[in-house]
C-alpha cells in the first residue's frame, strides 16, 4: 500500500533568497564518538538539500568506522566508532566522500509522498478555530493546506515525526493554551507557521485539522518511518469513506 | 523463567536499536552497556544478547528450568533461598530456584543475563524496550508479576558449564562457576565524570563554564531512562539563543531555559533545540547510569584523545571475557 501513496511529481523551484550556505561544509566534533557536518545556519530548503545530498553520499559510501548518519535542518551528525578510526582520519575520509558537491542542488530527484487527509469533524476538531482566526471558511483552510508542497527537513522529536516546511501563513494558528492529553496517531495539526502529522499517539498542543489513515510509523515495515528527510509531502482531501477504505488497506 | 515480582522498573534490553535515529527512533538499550556485555559474555552469549535491566531492588525471578546466569552492574544483595550470590560471575541455578534482588548497596541498575538470552521478538533489529513508543522488549512495557520469559538456545560452552555444574552440585540449588570478571570497578570512573565541551559550551559565560567543572550537582528525582536532570547551580547564561533543532546523543548535556542541565540517556529524543554545552565521554556513561536520584555528580573536561584512550581501557577490561576458556566449576 505504501507505494500507492508515493507518486513522482515535479519539484517546485526555490527562489534565490541569498541564504548563507557555507562555502565549504564545516566539520566539528560532538563528543568522542560523533562529528557534525554543517552546511549553513538557517532553516532553508537550499541548505537542507545540501544536507540531503551529503547524507545520500555518506549512506552510499558507508565508511567502515561510521555507525549512523543523522540528517537535520542544517547538518548531518555522524556517529562513529573511535576504536576503528580517529577523529582526524574520519574527517579526512568524510571530506573525500562529500567533496565537490555541485554548486546548485535542487530537489528534482526528491520523492513526493501524497498523504490523504479527512479534514474537519471528529478528526479535525480545531479546523473551525483555525478558519475563524484567519477569516477563512473551513473549506478555504483545507484548500490552502492542500495546495502547497511541503519539504521534509528532518525526522525527529518522535518516531517518524516529520518537520515540514512550506506552510502558508494564511492558515497559521498558535498552539492550544492547554495541550490535549492524547492525540491519536495520524492527526494532522497546525502550530504557528508549521504543519505536521502525529505518527504515534502522544500528548500535544497542535491545533488538529484532520487525520490521515496512513501509518507514518510502523515498526514492522522495512523502513518504519513513511517519510524520510528530503522527501516532499502533498496533502489531499479525502472523504470519511475513502479514509476508512485506506485504513482497512493499511491494516 | 517467571517474574514473581518486577521491582521498581525491570525491562528487557540489549545494546540498543542502532541506525534509526534518522527516523526519530531512540536507541534505548542498556543504560550501562558494559555491564550487560559482561553478563552476556560470562554466560557464553554474544555480548549484544538481550538481558534484563533491573532498577533498584525488589525483583524476584523463578527458574522453571536449570540455567546459567550472571548478574552485573549495580552491587545488589542477591540471594537464592537466603544464600548470598556474587555478581560479575556465571552461576548455575537448578530448576525451581528463585533469585532475589534486594537493596542496591552501590549503583542503581543490575543486568541479568541467561545463557541463550531473553527471547522476545526483534523489532527494528533490536530486542530493547522503548517505553515511550511501546516498542520492543516484552510487549513494549516494563515487566509485571506473572510474566513468563522465554530464553534462546544456550551455546555449547554454556551447555557444558551447566552439565559440569549440575554434576558437582552440593546441597545448595546453585553452583558458582569459574567464569568471573575480576575487579569490575575498573569499568566505572571513580573521579569526576569526563566530558568534551559541546557546540554551545562557549555560549555560557565564564562564571557558568567555571561552575560546570567546579560545582557539585545532584541527580534530581525527575530523572529516568530518558535523562538525568541535575540540580545545583543553574547555568543561566546558556539560555536565550534561538537554536535550530539538531541531533542529540546519549551523554549530551543540554541546558533548557530554566538553567537546570539534563544529561540525555538511552530513551532520549533523537533531536533537540536546547544549547548542548557538554558531551559525556562514552567510557563514563556506565558510571553515570549507575547514579541514582540524590547522588552527586561532578564534571571534568578532557580531550578527544584522552576520551578515546579511556574507551580503549574499558574495552580491554570487557575484552578479558571474550574467548575465555571454560574453567572448572567450583562449589560455593
XYZ file of C-alpha atoms in Angstrom:
583
model
C 0.000 0.000 0.000
C 2.947 2.206 0.651
C 3.902 2.513 -2.996
C 0.441 3.741 -3.876
C 0.995 6.805 -1.764
C 4.221 7.698 -3.468
C 3.930 9.387 -6.811
C 6.513 11.149 -8.906
C 5.970 14.867 -9.159
C 7.842 17.870 -10.424
C 9.643 19.629 -7.647
C 8.866 23.299 -7.147
C 11.612 25.772 -7.943
C 13.022 27.588 -4.979
C 13.745 31.254 -5.472
C 17.103 32.778 -4.613
C 16.835 34.336 -1.180
C 20.521 34.918 -0.616
C 20.707 32.457 2.267
C 24.003 31.862 3.969
C 25.108 28.485 2.713
C 28.597 27.775 3.990
C 31.145 27.881 1.190
C 32.598 24.618 2.455
C 30.895 22.206 4.854
C 32.200 22.756 8.382
C 33.135 19.698 10.451
C 33.412 19.768 14.221
C 33.475 17.102 16.929
C 30.424 16.279 19.053
C 31.956 14.429 21.954
C 34.259 11.457 21.430
C 32.006 9.343 19.167
C 30.394 11.790 16.752
C 31.042 14.740 14.498
C 28.793 17.316 12.877
C 28.996 18.426 9.240
C 27.265 21.818 8.952
C 26.119 23.338 5.664
C 24.564 26.590 6.865
C 22.915 28.161 9.869
C 19.303 28.807 8.964
C 16.231 26.790 8.071
C 16.233 26.876 4.303
C 15.497 24.440 1.547
C 18.727 25.060 -0.388
C 20.773 24.294 2.760
C 18.645 21.256 3.527
C 19.171 19.928 0.000
C 22.923 20.012 0.587
C 22.322 18.121 3.834
C 20.319 15.547 1.897
C 22.861 15.232 -0.919
C 25.719 14.683 1.538
C 23.667 12.286 3.626
C 22.921 10.223 0.497
C 26.624 10.076 -0.334
C 27.570 9.071 3.219
C 24.916 6.336 3.309
C 26.135 5.029 -0.045
C 29.812 5.160 0.986
C 29.081 3.503 4.347
C 32.573 4.145 5.725
C 33.694 1.247 7.945
C 34.108 3.338 11.106
C 30.753 5.098 10.822
C 27.770 3.794 12.760
C 24.991 6.167 11.767
C 24.336 9.399 9.823
C 21.572 11.665 11.121
C 20.362 14.492 8.855
C 18.693 17.559 10.389
C 17.774 21.057 9.129
C 21.298 22.334 8.521
C 23.708 19.498 9.276
C 24.484 15.798 9.295
C 25.656 14.225 12.541
C 27.913 11.205 12.000
C 28.248 8.708 14.845
C 31.458 6.712 14.618
C 33.373 4.018 16.427
C 36.585 5.555 17.773
C 38.107 2.085 18.084
C 38.077 1.904 14.265
C 39.133 5.421 13.265
C 40.385 8.572 14.948
C 38.524 11.844 14.599
C 41.182 13.182 12.229
C 41.130 10.119 9.999
C 37.366 10.269 9.778
C 37.300 13.978 8.940
C 39.661 13.263 6.033
C 37.596 10.296 4.808
C 34.296 12.164 5.057
C 35.854 15.150 3.324
C 36.590 12.920 0.334
C 33.060 11.489 0.301
C 31.274 14.831 0.310
C 33.767 16.905 -1.691
C 32.709 18.645 -4.864
C 29.000 18.840 -4.194
C 27.509 20.732 -7.127
C 27.130 24.473 -6.526
C 23.401 24.213 -7.235
C 21.498 21.364 -5.727
C 17.777 21.091 -6.263
C 15.285 18.537 -5.137
C 14.347 17.344 -8.630
C 15.146 13.808 -7.574
C 13.055 14.120 -4.429
C 10.289 11.636 -3.820
C 6.823 13.088 -3.290
C 4.578 11.319 -0.819
C 0.875 12.021 -1.059
C -0.898 11.961 2.292
C -4.694 11.603 2.192
C -6.410 13.564 4.953
C -10.000 13.531 6.103
C -10.416 17.127 7.271
C -12.714 18.512 9.972
C -15.342 16.713 12.029
C -14.136 14.485 14.860
C -10.781 14.131 13.096
C -10.162 17.878 12.948
C -11.819 19.471 15.991
C -9.798 22.682 15.558
C -10.472 23.246 11.836
C -13.181 25.794 12.657
C -10.990 27.752 15.060
C -8.087 27.835 12.584
C -10.525 29.137 9.944
C -12.053 31.743 12.260
C -8.648 33.052 13.334
C -7.696 33.637 9.718
C -11.070 34.966 8.474
C -11.463 31.974 6.204
C -14.049 29.264 5.786
C -13.048 25.715 6.812
C -13.088 24.728 3.133
C -10.659 27.520 2.308
C -8.282 26.323 5.041
C -8.406 22.825 3.554
C -7.794 24.166 0.039
C -4.779 26.191 1.199
C -3.404 23.269 3.226
C -3.659 21.037 0.139
C -2.172 23.450 -2.387
C 1.405 23.580 -1.037
C 4.224 21.095 -1.432
C 5.971 20.620 1.889
C 9.651 19.641 2.143
C 10.524 17.155 4.902
C 13.501 18.866 6.527
C 14.138 16.133 9.062
C 12.565 13.379 11.150
C 12.818 13.815 14.907
C 11.006 14.534 18.187
C 9.135 11.206 17.973
C 9.433 8.096 15.780
C 8.546 9.085 12.207
C 7.631 12.707 13.039
C 8.380 14.952 10.022
C 9.491 18.558 10.409
C 7.772 20.121 7.390
C 8.498 23.488 5.823
C 6.433 25.498 3.412
C 3.078 26.089 5.122
C 1.143 29.163 4.036
C 0.987 31.933 6.640
C -2.664 32.386 5.675
C -3.610 29.349 7.807
C -1.222 29.755 10.724
C -2.583 29.484 14.265
C -0.990 29.378 17.720
C -0.783 26.223 19.802
C -3.643 25.428 22.152
C -3.326 27.001 25.598
C -3.870 23.606 27.169
C -2.341 20.659 25.308
C -4.506 17.583 24.792
C -3.508 14.554 26.816
C -3.966 12.159 23.936
C -3.711 12.880 20.258
C -4.485 9.882 18.029
C -1.847 8.672 15.577
C -2.340 10.180 12.125
C -3.672 13.524 13.397
C -2.745 16.448 11.158
C -2.157 19.697 13.002
C -1.013 23.279 12.803
C 1.215 25.083 15.306
C 2.294 28.599 14.466
C 3.585 28.517 10.900
C 4.214 24.776 10.959
C 2.097 21.849 9.960
C 2.739 18.233 10.857
C 1.359 14.758 11.379
C 1.491 12.846 14.683
C 2.901 9.378 13.882
C 2.105 7.835 17.264
C -0.418 8.597 19.964
C 1.062 11.273 22.185
C 0.071 14.353 24.193
C 0.340 17.589 22.241
C -0.766 21.170 21.767
C -1.115 21.469 17.995
C -4.472 22.507 16.526
C -5.917 19.452 14.812
C -7.489 19.963 11.395
C -7.792 16.374 10.163
C -6.461 12.851 10.218
C -4.686 10.563 7.750
C -5.323 6.815 7.562
C -1.678 6.249 6.535
C 0.659 4.878 9.169
C 3.518 7.339 9.403
C 5.372 4.952 11.684
C 5.128 1.180 11.587
C 7.935 -0.770 13.262
C 7.116 -3.889 11.220
C 7.917 -2.205 7.893
C 11.358 -2.438 6.322
C 11.503 1.346 6.626
C 9.369 2.046 9.700
C 9.083 5.776 9.005
C 6.875 6.526 5.980
C 8.728 9.790 5.393
C 12.468 10.414 5.116
C 14.434 13.643 5.309
C 14.484 15.127 1.798
C 11.035 13.890 0.758
C 8.255 16.212 -0.384
C 4.740 15.934 1.015
C 1.370 16.811 -0.554
C -1.863 16.593 1.406
C -5.059 15.604 -0.439
C -8.550 15.872 0.995
C -10.490 12.620 1.150
C -13.972 11.696 2.358
C -14.644 9.685 5.508
C -15.431 6.712 3.262
C -12.100 6.908 1.428
C -10.371 7.362 4.777
C -11.927 4.154 6.075
C -11.086 2.229 2.910
C -7.420 3.269 3.049
C -7.355 2.499 6.747
C -8.530 -1.061 6.041
C -5.868 -1.433 3.349
C -3.182 -0.186 5.713
C -4.166 -2.595 8.482
C 11.514 -18.103 33.772
C 8.707 -16.440 35.694
C 8.670 -12.940 37.152
C 7.395 -13.217 40.743
C 7.947 -9.503 41.466
C 9.164 -6.881 38.974
C 10.774 -4.430 41.423
C 10.780 -0.686 40.688
C 11.422 -0.989 36.932
C 12.621 -4.033 35.014
C 12.812 -4.056 31.223
C 14.258 -6.296 28.521
C 17.268 -4.561 26.952
C 20.095 -5.366 24.575
C 22.672 -2.909 23.301
C 20.047 -0.767 21.584
C 18.236 -0.060 18.357
C 21.050 1.385 16.304
C 20.610 3.092 12.935
C 17.112 4.538 13.284
C 17.863 7.984 14.725
C 17.306 9.350 11.202
C 13.715 8.087 11.576
C 13.280 9.644 15.006
C 13.678 6.411 16.967
C 15.685 6.492 20.204
C 18.395 3.889 20.654
C 17.127 2.628 24.043
C 19.199 -0.366 25.190
C 21.064 -0.992 28.444
C 21.887 2.267 30.243
C 25.116 0.603 31.483
C 26.004 -1.242 28.301
C 29.317 -2.619 29.580
C 27.601 -4.367 32.491
C 25.168 -6.100 30.115
C 28.042 -7.031 27.783
C 29.958 -8.541 30.713
C 26.919 -10.507 31.919
C 26.336 -11.890 28.421
C 29.962 -12.857 27.882
C 30.080 -14.584 31.282
C 27.253 -16.953 30.276
C 28.649 -17.546 26.796
C 26.217 -15.299 24.885
C 27.087 -12.794 22.202
C 27.691 -9.527 24.004
C 24.594 -7.945 22.457
C 22.087 -10.613 23.526
C 19.008 -9.407 25.373
C 19.024 -9.415 29.160
C 17.108 -7.652 31.914
C 17.819 -4.190 33.243
C 16.733 -4.204 36.874
C 16.420 -0.807 38.533
C 16.618 -0.688 42.321
C 15.629 -3.688 44.467
C 12.550 -5.869 44.816
C 12.851 -8.096 41.746
C 12.249 -11.839 42.170
C 12.726 -14.302 39.331
C 11.874 -18.002 39.381
C 13.605 -20.566 37.177
C 11.435 -23.299 35.704
C 14.457 -24.986 34.158
C 18.110 -25.084 35.120
C 20.094 -22.166 33.745
C 23.459 -20.472 33.594
C 23.047 -16.849 34.667
C 25.157 -13.804 35.504
C 24.269 -10.529 37.203
C 26.496 -7.486 36.674
C 26.309 -3.754 37.249
C 24.921 -2.392 40.498
C 26.026 -4.090 43.672
C 22.701 -5.576 44.836
C 22.317 -8.055 47.605
C 21.434 -11.147 45.607
C 20.245 -14.394 47.062
C 18.781 -17.787 46.301
C 16.913 -19.346 49.258
C 18.516 -16.803 51.555
C 22.075 -17.680 50.486
C 24.040 -14.742 49.062
C 25.186 -14.804 45.443
C 28.103 -12.901 43.944
C 27.708 -10.617 40.963
C 30.082 -10.474 37.951
C 30.217 -14.282 37.922
C 28.451 -17.017 35.985
C 26.202 -19.073 38.260
C 24.469 -22.370 37.580
C 20.964 -22.456 39.038
C 18.761 -25.538 39.435
C 15.131 -25.566 38.317
C 12.814 -24.230 40.976
C 15.359 -21.662 42.231
C 14.195 -18.131 42.981
C 16.757 -15.323 42.616
C 16.046 -12.264 44.753
C 17.459 -8.806 44.039
C 17.463 -6.507 47.058
C 18.948 -3.269 48.362
C 21.271 -1.872 45.756
C 24.172 -1.084 48.074
C 26.098 0.659 45.345
C 24.777 1.637 41.933
C 21.213 1.666 40.667
C 20.844 -0.822 37.777
C 21.725 -4.510 37.641
C 21.942 -6.508 34.431
C 20.764 -10.083 34.314
C 21.877 -12.394 31.507
C 20.887 -16.011 30.955
C 22.646 -18.451 28.617
C 20.688 -18.266 25.350
C 19.483 -14.723 26.004
C 15.959 -13.463 26.701
C 13.874 -14.459 23.707
C 11.475 -11.701 22.715
C 10.714 -10.668 19.119
C 13.264 -8.468 17.377
C 11.776 -5.081 16.466
C 13.837 -2.939 14.099
C 16.925 -5.028 14.707
C 16.773 -4.975 18.491
C 15.014 -6.564 21.458
C 15.357 -3.426 23.595
C 12.282 -1.961 25.239
C 11.487 1.619 24.206
C 8.879 2.561 26.773
C 7.787 5.881 25.284
C 6.718 4.300 21.988
C 5.742 0.937 23.486
C 8.257 -0.815 21.222
C 10.350 -3.936 21.632
C 11.046 -5.952 24.774
C 8.058 -7.757 26.260
C 5.070 -6.036 24.598
C 6.911 -2.707 24.787
C 6.348 -2.430 28.551
C 8.072 -2.963 31.895
C 7.881 -6.497 33.310
C 4.989 -7.358 35.624
C 4.465 -10.069 38.208
C 3.406 -13.263 36.456
C 5.244 -12.573 33.181
C 6.863 -15.619 31.615
C 10.176 -15.080 29.879
C 11.396 -17.441 27.194
C 15.067 -17.895 26.505
C 17.003 -18.764 23.409
C 19.186 -21.815 22.910
C 22.299 -21.760 25.056
C 25.644 -22.054 23.285
C 27.841 -25.156 23.520
C 30.129 -23.660 26.191
C 27.159 -22.774 28.387
C 25.648 -26.244 27.918
C 28.925 -27.812 29.016
C 29.234 -25.481 32.023
C 25.683 -26.364 33.070
C 26.335 -30.061 32.750
C 29.555 -29.879 34.789
C 27.941 -27.671 37.440
C 24.871 -29.880 37.704
C 27.053 -32.913 38.385
C 29.122 -31.173 41.055
C 26.135 -29.621 42.836
C 26.281 -29.662 46.637
C 23.328 -29.194 48.999
C 22.526 -25.736 47.616
C 20.374 -25.243 44.494
C 23.127 -23.338 42.717
C 26.849 -23.502 41.972
C 29.374 -20.816 41.162
C 31.389 -21.345 38.024
C 34.935 -20.177 37.378
C 33.735 -17.653 34.823
C 34.226 -14.324 36.563
C 35.223 -10.728 35.839
C 37.755 -9.617 38.422
C 37.895 -6.028 39.647
C 34.778 -4.885 37.772
C 35.193 -1.439 39.346
C 37.662 -0.863 36.502
C 34.608 -0.313 34.283
C 33.472 2.666 36.348
C 35.009 6.087 36.516
C 35.598 6.921 40.176
C 36.549 10.588 39.784
C 34.558 13.416 38.189
C 32.696 12.422 35.011
C 34.740 13.324 31.942
C 33.245 15.444 29.164
C 34.162 17.170 25.931
C 32.793 20.712 25.529
C 29.670 20.776 23.363
C 28.839 23.051 20.422
C 27.320 25.709 22.734
C 29.933 25.491 25.521
C 31.203 28.951 24.628
C 27.704 30.375 24.749
C 27.932 30.138 28.535
C 29.690 32.974 30.313
C 32.949 32.340 32.115
C 31.302 32.006 35.514
C 28.982 29.226 34.302
C 31.784 27.430 32.453
C 33.853 27.502 35.616
C 30.907 26.397 37.738
C 30.301 23.390 35.490
C 33.737 21.982 36.292
C 33.975 23.043 39.943
C 30.466 22.703 41.388
C 28.811 19.505 42.552
C 25.410 18.728 41.021
C 22.778 16.357 42.337
C 20.760 13.827 40.302
C 17.200 15.129 40.585
C 14.246 12.900 41.400
C 12.852 13.904 37.984
C 15.319 11.584 36.282
C 14.677 8.436 34.288
C 15.895 6.449 31.281
C 15.329 9.498 29.061
C 17.695 11.689 31.025
C 19.032 12.883 34.347
C 18.175 16.381 35.473
C 20.920 17.934 37.543
C 20.042 20.237 40.404
C 22.508 22.662 41.876
C 23.765 25.740 40.136
C 21.559 26.877 37.258
C 23.509 27.614 34.092
C 21.513 30.713 33.242
C 23.901 32.183 30.693
C 23.220 29.325 28.268
C 19.653 30.416 27.651
C 18.177 32.851 25.214
C 19.671 31.642 21.966
C 17.365 30.552 19.181
C 18.826 27.246 18.093
C 17.832 25.137 15.146
C 16.985 21.569 16.165
C 19.828 19.137 15.594
C 20.788 15.594 16.566
C 21.440 14.905 20.245
C 23.269 11.864 21.607
C 23.368 9.703 24.698
C 25.525 11.671 27.126
C 24.692 15.079 25.636
C 24.302 17.695 28.390
C 21.525 20.105 27.370
C 20.511 23.262 29.182
C 16.801 24.170 28.852
C 15.665 27.753 29.565
C 15.351 27.117 33.321
C 19.121 26.615 33.518
C 18.935 23.111 35.001
C 21.247 20.862 32.949
C 19.978 17.493 31.660
C 22.222 14.558 30.767
C 20.406 12.756 27.940
C 20.358 8.966 28.234
C 19.195 5.836 26.402
C 15.493 6.696 25.871
C 16.153 10.338 24.941
C 14.659 12.008 21.895
C 16.814 11.933 18.773
C 16.869 15.694 18.175
C 16.737 18.755 20.371
C 16.880 22.524 20.254
C 18.379 23.449 23.613
C 22.021 24.526 23.996
C 24.329 21.490 24.101
C 27.066 22.539 26.474
C 28.893 19.242 27.028
C 29.132 15.636 25.906
C 29.927 12.937 28.490
C 32.586 10.600 27.077
C 31.447 7.108 26.157
C 33.755 5.410 28.676
C 31.981 7.197 31.547
C 28.339 6.576 30.532
C 28.151 3.421 32.667
C 29.225 5.334 35.765
C 26.524 7.941 35.071
C 23.866 5.236 34.511
C 24.644 3.793 37.941
C 23.886 7.078 39.724
C 20.533 7.249 41.452
C 18.373 10.259 42.348
C 20.065 12.086 45.207
C 23.592 11.045 44.199
C 26.171 13.709 43.435
C 27.936 14.239 40.135
C 30.921 16.362 39.178
C 32.477 17.009 35.779
C 35.957 17.421 34.374
C 36.992 18.361 30.833
C 39.164 16.056 28.720
C 40.434 15.964 25.150
C 39.074 13.648 22.467
C 42.341 11.710 22.511
C 42.062 11.181 26.267
C 38.448 10.054 25.824
C 39.464 7.504 23.210
C 42.264 6.251 25.465
C 39.720 5.814 28.300
C 37.445 3.905 25.933
C 40.256 1.554 24.888
C 40.979 0.856 28.566
C 37.342 -0.078 29.246
C 37.195 -2.187 26.070
C 40.235 -4.122 27.240
C 38.530 -4.905 30.544
C 35.417 -6.224 28.772
C 37.724 -7.970 26.300
C 39.108 -10.151 29.113
C 35.826 -12.063 28.912
C 35.973 -12.671 25.192
C 37.143 -16.086 24.100
C 37.885 -17.006 27.710
C 38.422 -20.743 28.206
C 35.880 -22.566 30.284
C 37.231 -23.127 33.714
C 36.265 -25.882 36.088
C 33.208 -25.094 38.194
C 33.781 -24.593 41.895
C 31.453 -25.230 44.791
C 30.082 -22.249 46.677
